[in-house]
Amino acid sequence: MQVSAPGRRAWRRSLHLRVVTLTLVASSLLVGGFGWFIAGRSTTILLDRAEDEVRSQMQSKVDYATKQLTVHRQVRDPKLPTTINDTVTRLADGDPAESGGAIVSLRADNFPDLKPVTSAKVDTTSLITRELVHDVAGEGLVAQQIRTAEVGGVQTKYLVYGSPVPASFGHVELYYLVPLTTEDRAANQIRTTVLVTGIALVMLLGIVAGLVTRMVVTPVRVAARTAQRLSAGLLDQRMKVDGEDDLALLAASFNQMAANLQRQIVRLEEMSRLQRRFTSDVSHELRTPLTTVRMAADLLFAQRDEFEPAVARSAELLQAELDRFESLLTDLLEISRFDAGFAALDAEHTDLVPIVERVAERLAGLGERVGVTIELRLPDTPVIAEVDPRRVERILRNLVGNAVEHGEGKPVEVTLATDEAAVAVTVRDHGVGLKPGEERLVFNRFWRADPSRARQTGGTGLGLSISVEDARLHGGWLEAWGEPGGGAQFRLTLPVRSGDRLVAAPLPLIPRDRAVDELPAAPAPAASVTGAIVTGAAVTAAPSSAAAESAGDAGARGGPAGTGPAPAEVGR
């Protein structure tokens, strides 16, 4: 298998090789079939010609032998053997084929007293078979056959004719054996000529096919290489246009397409750059008036007890909306840094247990207001990883806050686990869950599962989007699973050592309680239990069936792949 692997790879990748090979195979079969037909037909023609000549000579020999033997009335005539010898000698001497080794034999198998006479001292046992003797002597028929025998130490093919010779006392048998050496030699020459001509023709067809295919494949290869360079970002690459044929038209069309793509990409890049610049500039410019408004709002909020109830309520609403507005500006500035590629990771060896505890403590007040408790499942020993603690805390704050808001009054479970290569945190809620397909949208910017749902946290809709970018900076994964009425679970997986590549997660993505419940059941449709794996802005579907992840750690295997939403999308 390893020896043939390069050949199979070349066969799959090379159109030129496949066309030439198939042409050679097809032409070989075609030329071989015609060659076999021509060689066989030529051999048949030569054999028919030889049979016609031998049949004509055989008839004259039978007539001569009949005249010589009719003078003897009885088989016991003492002069009959001498007449037979003289007849055979005469027939052999008068035979123009004698120089070619023709043999004449007179036999009287119906009369045992008459010994057979042969013109040459050759054993004819293998040439004159019992079947031929039966047809000629017993049935009185004219028969023929082709036999090969060793004569004089050489294998020779003979055309054997047998015919009864009428006599006054009955009939004897005349056998005429003609070697087919000349015909065999001519047939071999024809076969050799056909073979050499066929091989030359097949080689010529292969060369022609190779040249013609090369003329077509070369521009296609050039187009493929040019397309690869274009996809790599070299937008100025173009194909060379020669002539006015179809290939030249292909090259011109390809160049036109590349030029249009280049213009569109440059235009989109410029628009994206302007959009990022606009967002960043607006966010920065709003800082100054926001500071002024914030000072005035703080003053009003501090003195709200002295106002009338309606004015006091307005001051409270103004303070809350300013908090939300300030948070939105902060998130927009962070998003603009991610979009501009200016975000940097400040990694250090950090114990993640205190971070999880601190996040749970800060969100405990929100949980009390909505009737949700936060349950922590943390290891007894420190979990040390090389991470940016500020970004990890922000990710967990977004995940836990999101779970509390959508928990429907049921507990939220936060689990932390680690192994030698990775550390994982899962946040599980038992609320409304996610509908099929929403696990792919939950990380989109400003996306909400239920737009009419009242927010408890006053979020901006950018939290999960920023979390995705923070996970990407760490080289980690941020994944989501959910089902309607079954709650949702988010899993953050980070490498223990910064820069390492993740291959597995210590915790399963599908909760163990859901996996255990669904394992015995028949495989569910793709929409029944769904999940999404996100690395940075990359989103791919996780296993659609609970059977894909066992109750143990089946969901912890594998990593995300693919290309997901553009930077302009985000957040549950």
XYZ file of C-alpha atoms in Angstrom, residues 66 70 127 188-189 215 221 235 306 397 466 470 530 544:
14
model
C -7.737 -44.840 -60.016
C -8.439 -50.487 -62.071
C -0.516 -37.352 -38.833
C 3.930 -15.012 -38.344
C 5.291 -12.180 -40.444
C -2.282 22.348 -24.261
C -3.016 24.720 -13.897
C -4.847 40.422 -5.471
C -35.287 66.209 47.956
C -18.817 37.063 34.361
C -16.176 39.849 23.523
C -10.959 36.728 24.663
C -27.460 20.847 19.220
C -26.201 16.706 17.139
